Every structure is written in structure tokens, then in C-alpha cells.
mmCIF file of C-alpha atoms in Angstrom:
data_model
loop_
_atom_site.group_PDB
_atom_site.id
_atom_site.type_symbol
_atom_site.label_atom_id
_atom_site.label_comp_id
_atom_site.label_asym_id
_atom_site.label_seq_id
_atom_site.Cartn_x
_atom_site.Cartn_y
_atom_site.Cartn_z
ATOM 1 C CA UNK C 1 48.732 -57.298 -13.855
ATOM 2 C CA UNK C 2 45.926 -55.960 -15.928
ATOM 3 C CA UNK C 3 46.873 -53.538 -18.627
ATOM 4 C CA UNK C 4 45.600 -50.117 -17.693
ATOM 5 C CA UNK C 5 43.454 -48.431 -20.267
ATOM 6 C CA UNK C 6 45.555 -45.295 -20.172
ATOM 7 C CA UNK C 7 48.631 -47.334 -20.894
ATOM 8 C CA UNK C 8 46.656 -49.116 -23.608
ATOM 9 C CA UNK C 9 45.723 -45.791 -25.139
ATOM 10 C CA UNK C 10 49.378 -44.750 -24.995
ATOM 11 C CA UNK C 11 50.398 -48.001 -26.687
ATOM 12 C CA UNK C 12 47.789 -47.575 -29.388
ATOM 13 C CA UNK C 13 48.990 -44.073 -30.242
ATOM 14 C CA UNK C 14 52.704 -44.723 -29.829
ATOM 15 C CA UNK C 15 53.328 -44.733 -33.565
ATOM 16 C CA UNK C 16 52.483 -41.019 -33.639
ATOM 17 C CA UNK C 17 55.699 -40.283 -31.684
ATOM 18 C CA UNK C 18 53.875 -37.864 -29.417
ATOM 19 C CA UNK C 19 54.272 -37.940 -25.646
ATOM 20 C CA UNK C 20 51.387 -40.091 -24.360
ATOM 21 C CA UNK C 21 49.922 -37.524 -21.966
ATOM 22 C CA UNK C 22 49.709 -35.040 -24.832
ATOM 23 C CA UNK C 23 47.761 -37.607 -26.829
ATOM 24 C CA UNK C 24 45.298 -38.225 -24.012
ATOM 25 C CA UNK C 25 44.784 -34.518 -23.450
ATOM 26 C CA UNK C 26 44.314 -34.023 -27.184
ATOM 27 C CA UNK C 27 41.661 -36.741 -27.227
ATOM 28 C CA UNK C 28 39.964 -35.125 -24.236
ATOM 29 C CA UNK C 29 39.999 -31.734 -25.967
ATOM 30 C CA UNK C 30 38.523 -33.103 -29.195
ATOM 31 C CA UNK C 31 35.814 -35.194 -27.527
ATOM 32 C CA UNK C 32 34.962 -32.514 -24.976
ATOM 33 C CA UNK C 33 34.628 -29.758 -27.557
ATOM 34 C CA UNK C 34 32.505 -32.096 -29.680
ATOM 35 C CA UNK C 35 30.225 -32.718 -26.689
ATOM 36 C CA UNK C 36 29.886 -29.001 -25.946
ATOM 37 C CA UNK C 37 29.278 -28.223 -29.631
ATOM 38 C CA UNK C 38 26.492 -30.788 -29.765
ATOM 39 C CA UNK C 39 24.949 -29.485 -26.539
ATOM 40 C CA UNK C 40 24.945 -25.879 -27.793
ATOM 41 C CA UNK C 41 23.242 -27.007 -30.978
ATOM 42 C CA UNK C 42 20.652 -28.988 -29.015
ATOM 43 C CA UNK C 43 19.705 -25.896 -27.083
ATOM 44 C CA UNK C 44 19.728 -23.355 -29.906
ATOM 45 C CA UNK C 45 18.519 -25.249 -32.984
ATOM 46 C CA UNK C 46 14.906 -24.674 -33.896
ATOM 47 C CA UNK C 47 14.181 -27.951 -35.656
ATOM 48 C CA UNK C 48 13.694 -30.746 -33.084
ATOM 49 C CA UNK C 49 15.052 -33.402 -35.468
ATOM 50 C CA UNK C 50 18.317 -31.479 -35.844
ATOM 51 C CA UNK C 51 18.477 -31.038 -32.084
ATOM 52 C CA UNK C 52 18.014 -34.779 -31.580
ATOM 53 C CA UNK C 53 20.806 -35.598 -34.028
ATOM 54 C CA UNK C 54 23.166 -33.175 -32.288
ATOM 55 C CA UNK C 55 22.194 -34.827 -29.003
ATOM 56 C CA UNK C 56 23.380 -38.108 -30.527
ATOM 57 C CA UNK C 57 26.700 -36.366 -31.268
ATOM 58 C CA UNK C 58 26.992 -35.339 -27.614
ATOM 59 C CA UNK C 59 26.168 -38.846 -26.418
ATOM 60 C CA UNK C 60 28.769 -40.428 -28.692
ATOM 61 C CA UNK C 61 31.410 -37.931 -27.558
ATOM 62 C CA UNK C 62 30.573 -38.742 -23.943
ATOM 63 C CA UNK C 63 30.888 -42.457 -24.713
ATOM 64 C CA UNK C 64 34.340 -41.727 -26.105
ATOM 65 C CA UNK C 65 35.205 -39.867 -22.911
ATOM 66 C CA UNK C 66 34.056 -42.856 -20.829
ATOM 67 C CA UNK C 67 36.336 -45.107 -22.863
ATOM 68 C CA UNK C 68 39.175 -42.609 -22.448
ATOM 69 C CA UNK C 69 38.645 -42.651 -18.683
ATOM 70 C CA UNK C 70 39.023 -46.423 -18.683
ATOM 71 C CA UNK C 71 35.421 -47.539 -18.378
ATOM 72 C CA UNK C 72 34.784 -49.162 -21.714
ATOM 73 C CA UNK C 73 31.765 -50.990 -20.350
ATOM 74 C CA UNK C 74 29.897 -47.776 -19.593
ATOM 75 C CA UNK C 75 30.917 -46.390 -22.988
ATOM 76 C CA UNK C 76 29.331 -49.387 -24.684
ATOM 77 C CA UNK C 77 26.201 -49.040 -22.533
ATOM 78 C CA UNK C 78 26.067 -45.335 -23.412
ATOM 79 C CA UNK C 79 26.180 -46.084 -27.132
ATOM 80 C CA UNK C 80 23.659 -48.927 -26.955
ATOM 81 C CA UNK C 81 21.114 -47.458 -24.543
ATOM 82 C CA UNK C 82 21.399 -43.706 -25.068
ATOM 83 C CA UNK C 83 22.481 -43.272 -28.660
ATOM 84 C CA UNK C 84 20.676 -46.410 -29.716
ATOM 85 C CA UNK C 85 17.463 -46.874 -27.792
ATOM 86 C CA UNK C 86 16.571 -43.539 -26.221
ATOM 87 C CA UNK C 87 17.398 -41.371 -29.210
ATOM 88 C CA UNK C 88 15.562 -43.694 -31.579
ATOM 89 C CA UNK C 89 12.544 -43.312 -29.291
ATOM 90 C CA UNK C 90 12.938 -39.523 -29.456
ATOM 91 C CA UNK C 91 13.196 -39.500 -33.243
ATOM 92 C CA UNK C 92 10.220 -41.828 -33.596
ATOM 93 C CA UNK C 93 8.089 -39.539 -31.444
ATOM 94 C CA UNK C 94 9.235 -36.389 -33.259
ATOM 95 C CA UNK C 95 8.420 -37.878 -36.634
ATOM 96 C CA UNK C 96 5.166 -39.377 -35.352
ATOM 97 C CA UNK C 97 3.950 -35.990 -34.176
ATOM 98 C CA UNK C 98 4.722 -34.460 -37.594
ATOM 99 C CA UNK C 99 5.223 -30.963 -36.268
ATOM 100 C CA UNK C 100 4.979 -28.109 -38.663
ATOM 101 C CA UNK C 101 7.634 -25.489 -38.113
ATOM 102 C CA UNK C 102 6.086 -22.800 -36.028
ATOM 103 C CA UNK C 103 7.286 -19.236 -36.547
ATOM 104 C CA UNK C 104 9.979 -18.234 -34.109
ATOM 105 C CA UNK C 105 8.344 -15.989 -31.540
ATOM 106 C CA UNK C 106 11.542 -15.096 -29.737
ATOM 107 C CA UNK C 107 12.523 -15.999 -26.228
ATOM 108 C CA UNK C 108 10.259 -14.489 -23.617
ATOM 109 C CA UNK C 109 11.993 -12.201 -21.111
ATOM 110 C CA UNK C 110 11.026 -14.422 -18.175
ATOM 111 C CA UNK C 111 12.644 -17.460 -19.814
ATOM 112 C CA UNK C 112 15.746 -15.461 -20.705
ATOM 113 C CA UNK C 113 15.991 -14.265 -17.117
ATOM 114 C CA UNK C 114 15.649 -17.769 -15.695
ATOM 115 C CA UNK C 115 18.252 -19.153 -18.095
ATOM 116 C CA UNK C 116 20.587 -16.309 -17.116
ATOM 117 C CA UNK C 117 20.104 -17.294 -13.479
ATOM 118 C CA UNK C 118 20.999 -20.881 -14.450
ATOM 119 C CA UNK C 119 24.153 -19.637 -16.168
ATOM 120 C CA UNK C 120 25.167 -17.501 -13.184
ATOM 121 C CA UNK C 121 24.647 -20.371 -10.728
ATOM 122 C CA UNK C 122 26.498 -22.793 -12.991
ATOM 123 C CA UNK C 123 29.455 -20.483 -13.542
ATOM 124 C CA UNK C 124 29.724 -19.857 -9.810
ATOM 125 C CA UNK C 125 29.721 -23.637 -9.287
ATOM 126 C CA UNK C 126 32.413 -23.922 -11.973
ATOM 127 C CA UNK C 127 34.565 -21.321 -10.263
ATOM 128 C CA UNK C 128 34.168 -22.575 -6.706
ATOM 129 C CA UNK C 129 33.650 -26.334 -6.886
ATOM 130 C CA UNK C 130 35.912 -27.426 -9.696
ATOM 131 C CA UNK C 131 39.223 -26.280 -8.155
ATOM 132 C CA UNK C 132 38.084 -27.918 -4.896
ATOM 133 C CA UNK C 133 37.693 -31.342 -6.507
ATOM 134 C CA UNK C 134 40.981 -33.050 -5.753
ATOM 135 C CA UNK C 135 43.212 -34.688 -8.280
ATOM 136 C CA UNK C 136 44.459 -37.938 -6.839
ATOM 137 C CA UNK C 137 47.090 -40.435 -7.870
ATOM 138 C CA UNK C 138 47.222 -41.298 -11.566
ATOM 139 C CA UNK C 139 44.885 -44.180 -12.343
ATOM 140 C CA UNK C 140 46.555 -47.078 -14.042
ATOM 141 C CA UNK C 141 44.110 -49.871 -13.272
ATOM 142 C CA UNK C 142 40.989 -50.369 -15.257
ATOM 143 C CA UNK C 143 38.231 -49.559 -12.803
ATOM 144 C CA UNK C 144 35.010 -50.033 -14.707
ATOM 145 C CA UNK C 145 35.281 -53.295 -16.593
ATOM 146 C CA UNK C 146 32.432 -55.798 -16.739
ATOM 147 C CA UNK C 147 33.717 -58.039 -13.929
ATOM 148 C CA UNK C 148 34.087 -55.240 -11.385
ATOM 149 C CA UNK C 149 30.838 -53.542 -12.356
ATOM 150 C CA UNK C 150 28.929 -56.836 -12.172
ATOM 151 C CA UNK C 151 30.386 -57.665 -8.790
ATOM 152 C CA UNK C 152 29.460 -54.275 -7.336
ATOM 153 C CA UNK C 153 26.047 -54.327 -9.012
ATOM 154 C CA UNK C 154 25.043 -57.705 -7.599
ATOM 155 C CA UNK C 155 26.684 -57.426 -4.198
ATOM 156 C CA UNK C 156 26.628 -53.829 -2.946
ATOM 157 C CA UNK C 157 23.967 -52.277 -5.145
ATOM 158 C CA UNK C 158 21.576 -55.204 -5.377
ATOM 159 C CA UNK C 159 18.722 -53.346 -3.659
ATOM 160 C CA UNK C 160 18.815 -50.363 -6.079
ATOM 161 C CA UNK C 161 19.060 -52.884 -8.889
ATOM 162 C CA UNK C 162 15.877 -54.664 -7.801
ATOM 163 C CA UNK C 163 14.130 -51.331 -7.191
ATOM 164 C CA UNK C 164 15.143 -50.400 -10.728
ATOM 165 C CA UNK C 165 13.435 -53.484 -12.141
ATOM 166 C CA UNK C 166 10.273 -52.452 -10.311
ATOM 167 C CA UNK C 167 10.642 -48.917 -11.704
ATOM 168 C CA UNK C 168 10.990 -50.194 -15.257
ATOM 169 C CA UNK C 169 7.900 -52.358 -14.812
ATOM 170 C CA UNK C 170 5.981 -49.342 -13.528
ATOM 171 C CA UNK C 171 7.180 -47.322 -16.505
ATOM 172 C CA UNK C 172 5.963 -49.978 -18.944
ATOM 173 C CA UNK C 173 2.537 -50.193 -17.296
ATOM 174 C CA UNK C 174 2.330 -46.406 -17.037
ATOM 175 C CA UNK C 175 3.129 -45.910 -20.708
ATOM 176 C CA UNK C 176 0.418 -48.382 -21.685
ATOM 177 C CA UNK C 177 -2.098 -46.599 -19.461
ATOM 178 C CA UNK C 178 -1.162 -43.146 -20.767
ATOM 179 C CA UNK C 179 -0.940 -44.037 -24.440
ATOM 180 C CA UNK C 180 -4.137 -46.074 -24.562
ATOM 181 C CA UNK C 181 -6.512 -44.689 -27.138
ATOM 182 C CA UNK C 182 -9.127 -42.313 -25.809
ATOM 183 C CA UNK C 183 -12.065 -44.237 -27.272
ATOM 184 C CA UNK C 184 -11.731 -46.894 -24.619
ATOM 185 C CA UNK C 185 -11.926 -44.345 -21.867
ATOM 186 C CA UNK C 186 -14.448 -41.953 -23.353
ATOM 187 C CA UNK C 187 -17.476 -43.908 -22.115
ATOM 188 C CA UNK C 188 -16.427 -43.755 -18.493
ATOM 189 C CA UNK C 189 -15.438 -40.110 -18.828
ATOM 190 C CA UNK C 190 -18.846 -39.250 -20.272
ATOM 191 C CA UNK C 191 -20.739 -40.981 -17.488
ATOM 192 C CA UNK C 192 -18.646 -39.266 -14.889
ATOM 193 C CA UNK C 193 -19.272 -35.932 -16.606
ATOM 194 C CA UNK C 194 -23.024 -36.627 -16.632
ATOM 195 C CA UNK C 195 -22.918 -37.551 -12.971
ATOM 196 C CA UNK C 196 -20.999 -34.400 -12.206
ATOM 197 C CA UNK C 197 -23.547 -32.287 -14.061
ATOM 198 C CA UNK C 198 -26.411 -33.945 -12.230
ATOM 199 C CA UNK C 199 -24.801 -33.497 -8.842
ATOM 200 C CA UNK C 200 -25.885 -30.509 -6.743
ATOM 201 C CA UNK C 201 -23.204 -27.872 -7.173
ATOM 202 C CA UNK C 202 -23.456 -26.266 -3.798
ATOM 203 C CA UNK C 203 -19.893 -27.053 -2.872
ATOM 204 C CA UNK C 204 -18.465 -25.511 -6.017
ATOM 205 C CA UNK C 205 -20.670 -22.483 -5.854
ATOM 206 C CA UNK C 206 -19.614 -21.496 -2.367
ATOM 207 C CA UNK C 207 -16.471 -19.689 -3.359
ATOM 208 C CA UNK T 1 57.516 -56.931 -19.497
ATOM 209 C CA UNK T 2 55.665 -55.018 -22.124
ATOM 210 C CA UNK T 3 54.004 -52.563 -19.788
ATOM 211 C CA UNK T 4 57.238 -51.485 -18.170
ATOM 212 C CA UNK T 5 58.481 -50.169 -21.495
ATOM 213 C CA UNK T 6 55.603 -47.704 -21.669
ATOM 214 C CA UNK T 7 55.990 -44.818 -19.233
ATOM 215 C CA UNK T 8 52.862 -44.238 -17.177
ATOM 216 C CA UNK T 9 51.398 -41.051 -18.611
ATOM 217 C CA UNK T 10 50.060 -38.264 -16.478
ATOM 218 C CA UNK T 11 46.309 -38.535 -17.002
ATOM 219 C CA UNK T 12 43.846 -35.817 -17.748
ATOM 220 C CA UNK T 13 43.058 -34.340 -14.315
ATOM 221 C CA UNK T 14 39.657 -34.857 -12.751
ATOM 222 C CA UNK T 15 39.068 -31.113 -12.682
ATOM 223 C CA UNK T 16 38.876 -31.013 -16.462
ATOM 224 C CA UNK T 17 36.176 -33.664 -16.521
ATOM 225 C CA UNK T 18 34.227 -31.932 -13.748
ATOM 226 C CA UNK T 19 34.513 -28.617 -15.592
ATOM 227 C CA UNK T 20 33.207 -30.235 -18.781
ATOM 228 C CA UNK T 21 30.338 -31.815 -16.843
ATOM 229 C CA UNK T 22 29.500 -28.415 -15.328
ATOM 230 C CA UNK T 23 29.443 -26.775 -18.751
ATOM 231 C CA UNK T 24 27.159 -29.482 -20.119
ATOM 232 C CA UNK T 25 24.878 -29.145 -17.087
ATOM 233 C CA UNK T 26 24.689 -25.370 -17.570
ATOM 234 C CA UNK T 27 23.732 -25.861 -21.212
ATOM 235 C CA UNK T 28 21.049 -28.374 -20.247
ATOM 236 C CA UNK T 29 19.599 -26.080 -17.587
ATOM 237 C CA UNK T 30 19.657 -23.191 -20.065
ATOM 238 C CA UNK T 31 17.814 -25.263 -22.635
ATOM 239 C CA UNK T 32 15.234 -26.334 -20.110
ATOM 240 C CA UNK T 33 14.623 -22.748 -19.044
ATOM 241 C CA UNK T 34 14.774 -21.167 -22.482
ATOM 242 C CA UNK T 35 12.870 -23.444 -24.822
ATOM 243 C CA UNK T 36 9.122 -23.868 -25.133
ATOM 244 C CA UNK T 37 9.124 -27.057 -27.177
ATOM 245 C CA UNK T 38 8.568 -29.857 -24.686
ATOM 246 C CA UNK T 39 10.629 -32.309 -26.767
ATOM 247 C CA UNK T 40 13.661 -30.019 -26.641
ATOM 248 C CA UNK T 41 13.076 -29.539 -22.921
ATOM 249 C CA UNK T 42 13.248 -33.323 -22.554
ATOM 250 C CA UNK T 43 16.498 -33.413 -24.505
ATOM 251 C CA UNK T 44 17.894 -30.778 -22.156
ATOM 252 C CA UNK T 45 17.015 -33.007 -19.199
ATOM 253 C CA UNK T 46 18.919 -35.835 -20.889
ATOM 254 C CA UNK T 47 21.874 -33.479 -21.283
ATOM 255 C CA UNK T 48 21.860 -32.719 -17.557
ATOM 256 C CA UNK T 49 21.650 -36.415 -16.677
ATOM 257 C CA UNK T 50 24.625 -37.108 -18.922
ATOM 258 C CA UNK T 51 26.629 -34.354 -17.267
ATOM 259 C CA UNK T 52 25.913 -35.975 -13.900
ATOM 260 C CA UNK T 53 27.033 -39.330 -15.315
ATOM 261 C CA UNK T 54 30.267 -37.798 -16.557
ATOM 262 C CA UNK T 55 31.130 -36.457 -13.121
ATOM 263 C CA UNK T 56 30.141 -39.799 -11.536
ATOM 264 C CA UNK T 57 32.622 -41.627 -13.748
ATOM 265 C CA UNK T 58 35.302 -38.951 -13.311
ATOM 266 C CA UNK T 59 35.187 -39.317 -9.532
ATOM 267 C CA UNK T 60 35.032 -43.098 -9.832
ATOM 268 C CA UNK T 61 38.287 -42.924 -11.769
ATOM 269 C CA UNK T 62 39.694 -40.525 -9.196
ATOM 270 C CA UNK T 63 39.060 -42.877 -6.277
ATOM 271 C CA UNK T 64 39.521 -46.180 -8.150
ATOM 272 C CA UNK T 65 36.001 -47.337 -7.321
ATOM 273 C CA UNK T 66 33.486 -49.092 -9.513
ATOM 274 C CA UNK T 67 30.544 -47.705 -7.517
ATOM 275 C CA UNK T 68 30.458 -44.543 -9.602
ATOM 276 C CA UNK T 69 30.156 -46.569 -12.794
ATOM 277 C CA UNK T 70 27.369 -48.666 -11.252
ATOM 278 C CA UNK T 71 25.414 -45.600 -10.240
ATOM 279 C CA UNK T 72 25.915 -44.079 -13.680
ATOM 280 C CA UNK T 73 24.416 -47.299 -15.015
ATOM 281 C CA UNK T 74 21.424 -46.911 -12.706
ATOM 282 C CA UNK T 75 21.035 -43.294 -13.850
ATOM 283 C CA UNK T 76 20.943 -44.468 -17.477
ATOM 284 C CA UNK T 77 18.218 -47.008 -16.665
ATOM 285 C CA UNK T 78 16.138 -44.416 -14.774
ATOM 286 C CA UNK T 79 16.562 -42.029 -17.713
ATOM 287 C CA UNK T 80 15.267 -44.701 -20.081
ATOM 288 C CA UNK T 81 12.144 -45.218 -17.948
ATOM 289 C CA UNK T 82 11.653 -41.478 -17.617
ATOM 290 C CA UNK T 83 11.952 -40.893 -21.354
ATOM 291 C CA UNK T 84 9.378 -43.585 -22.112
ATOM 292 C CA UNK T 85 6.812 -42.122 -19.710
ATOM 293 C CA UNK T 86 7.568 -38.525 -20.687
ATOM 294 C CA UNK T 87 7.250 -39.142 -24.406
ATOM 295 C CA UNK T 88 3.957 -40.961 -23.810
ATOM 296 C CA UNK T 89 2.716 -37.916 -21.904
ATOM 297 C CA UNK T 90 3.838 -35.646 -24.760
ATOM 298 C CA UNK T 91 1.996 -37.820 -27.294
ATOM 299 C CA UNK T 92 -1.156 -37.784 -25.159
ATOM 300 C CA UNK T 93 -0.851 -34.004 -24.866
ATOM 301 C CA UNK T 94 -0.422 -33.676 -28.621
ATOM 302 C CA UNK T 95 -3.512 -35.806 -29.227
ATOM 303 C CA UNK T 96 -5.470 -33.544 -26.891
ATOM 304 C CA UNK T 97 -4.113 -30.117 -27.849
ATOM 305 C CA UNK T 98 -2.363 -30.519 -31.236
ATOM 306 C CA UNK T 99 0.687 -28.782 -29.812
ATOM 307 C CA UNK T 100 3.886 -29.529 -27.915
ATOM 308 C CA UNK T 101 4.382 -25.929 -26.831
ATOM 309 C CA UNK T 102 4.372 -25.739 -23.057
ATOM 310 C CA UNK T 103 3.087 -22.155 -23.149
ATOM 311 C CA UNK T 104 -0.091 -23.343 -24.855
ATOM 312 C CA UNK T 105 -0.942 -25.696 -22.002
ATOM 313 C CA UNK T 106 -2.240 -23.441 -19.313
ATOM 314 C CA UNK T 107 -5.256 -25.155 -17.760
ATOM 315 C CA UNK T 108 -3.518 -25.552 -14.424
ATOM 316 C CA UNK T 109 -2.284 -21.975 -14.289
ATOM 317 C CA UNK T 110 -3.932 -20.201 -11.363
#
């Protein structure tokens, strides 16, 4: 019998003499409030570097929640890929662009209205959908370890996996095409502009 | 047996995780709607993707299936590809316009 992660968490915190479910709920409360705190700061901080660092906080808290739920594999992937790779990419781009701090112009009323609509829709989803999501039997088995995930990934989900490799290849090629320096393309752009200027403009002048 | 000595604790219910995921999704949607900086808008998209991942894993735990974890993994990989392409677009835009403000890019506005 494999040791369940929840039981493992209870064993690890047994020296605190708390009831184990209290400990798990305490961990959920701490990690969840940390995630929400980071998310609020991402949205409302003005400096993009600060926002990116608070996003790292949210990602690490979510990794902790994955571990708490018993999927340590996904927690490790979250730390490596999200907090490691993606956020480093973000910070590199932010520091590469070297943005000067623009004066805060205030939120436009249209954007405030649309974000209020988002909040209303989300709160209605929170009120209606969350009580409807059932709470099943208590999980004791570890459900997301490497062996199980690998088996599902290469047996059931092998087609999405292969499609994903194609998608990553397309992303690599697309990034190279987009980020190529403009000098290499300027010649062709100029000739096409000259051709366009020389062309009779009857079609564009109709309207 | 060692495990028998430990009483099986009542876990954190799935509703709590789904509620947390909903709150994070609301914050991401708010950030996407409210901010003008395209980098922060991208971070808000990442926030929404992470909220979806959290609910994927919460329901995977609920039903004792590894499929939710696998699809969360696929979501992470798609997010990595999307971030690479999106940041390249932002850099190209910055080279062209010297700004990352989405309100300053209005060539396509009718």
C-alpha cells in the first residue's frame, strides 16, 4: 500500500500535536491567501518588475497547493517551468525593454466597467458553481505521481502529447520569424511598397 | 503497520480549491480588462491559466484520476509556447512603436 500524501503530511506535522485535518486546512489557508495576495499585487502594482515577482509568489504558492493535494510531480513541474523558465523569460523581456515609468493616467471608465463585469460574472460563478461541485470520498492514494502521470500521458493522451510537440516547434519557428531583425526584411518591404505605389489605385479609390 | 496508527484525516474539500481557483480567475480577468501595459496583461493571462490548472488538479483529486494532472501538464506546455510567441510580439511592437501600452497601438481600430 502506497503511503497517501495526506497521511504523509499528517505524519510530518504530528510533532505539533494538532489534529491532522486542522494542519492541512491551515496549510491550505496560508498557501491560498499567499496566492491571492500575490495575484492582487500582480493586478494593482504599477511597476511590471514588481508585478512579475509577485506572480512568482503566486506560482510558488500554487505549487505548494499541488503538493498538498498529493500531486508532487505537478508541483515540481510548476516550480521548474512556471517559476523557473516562464518568469525568467518575463523578467528578461521587461528588463530588455527598459521601460521608463510612465505617469499613472488612471483607469479609463470603459476598462473599469469591463473589469466590473468580469467581477460580477466571476462572483456569480463562485456563488452558483462552487456549491454544486461535489465533495467525494476522502483521497488517501497518491494520484499524480510520476508513474501514473507517465502512463496516462503515453497511453491515453499520446495524441495531445504529439500535437504539443508540433505546437512547441511552431512556437520556436514563429518566435524566430517574429524576432528577426528588421534589416533583413526591409529590402523586400521597400520593393513591395514601391510596387504598391506604382500600381494603379483604382480599387482603393472606389470607396 | 505504520499507516494504521495515523488516523485518515478529513481532507480540505474540493469546494475550497474551486473557490480559490475562481477568485484567482476573477483577479486575472480583472487585470486583463483593467491594465494597459501589455506585459501585465500577459501576466494576468498566466494567472487565469493557473487558476484553471488548480481546478483541474482539484477535480483530479476528487475523482482519483491522473487525467486532470496530465491535462494541467499540457496546459503548462501550451502556456510556455504562448508566452514565448507573445513576448516576441511585444518586443517587435516595442521596436516599432517604443511603447508597450495597448492604447497607443490603434492602427487597426476602425
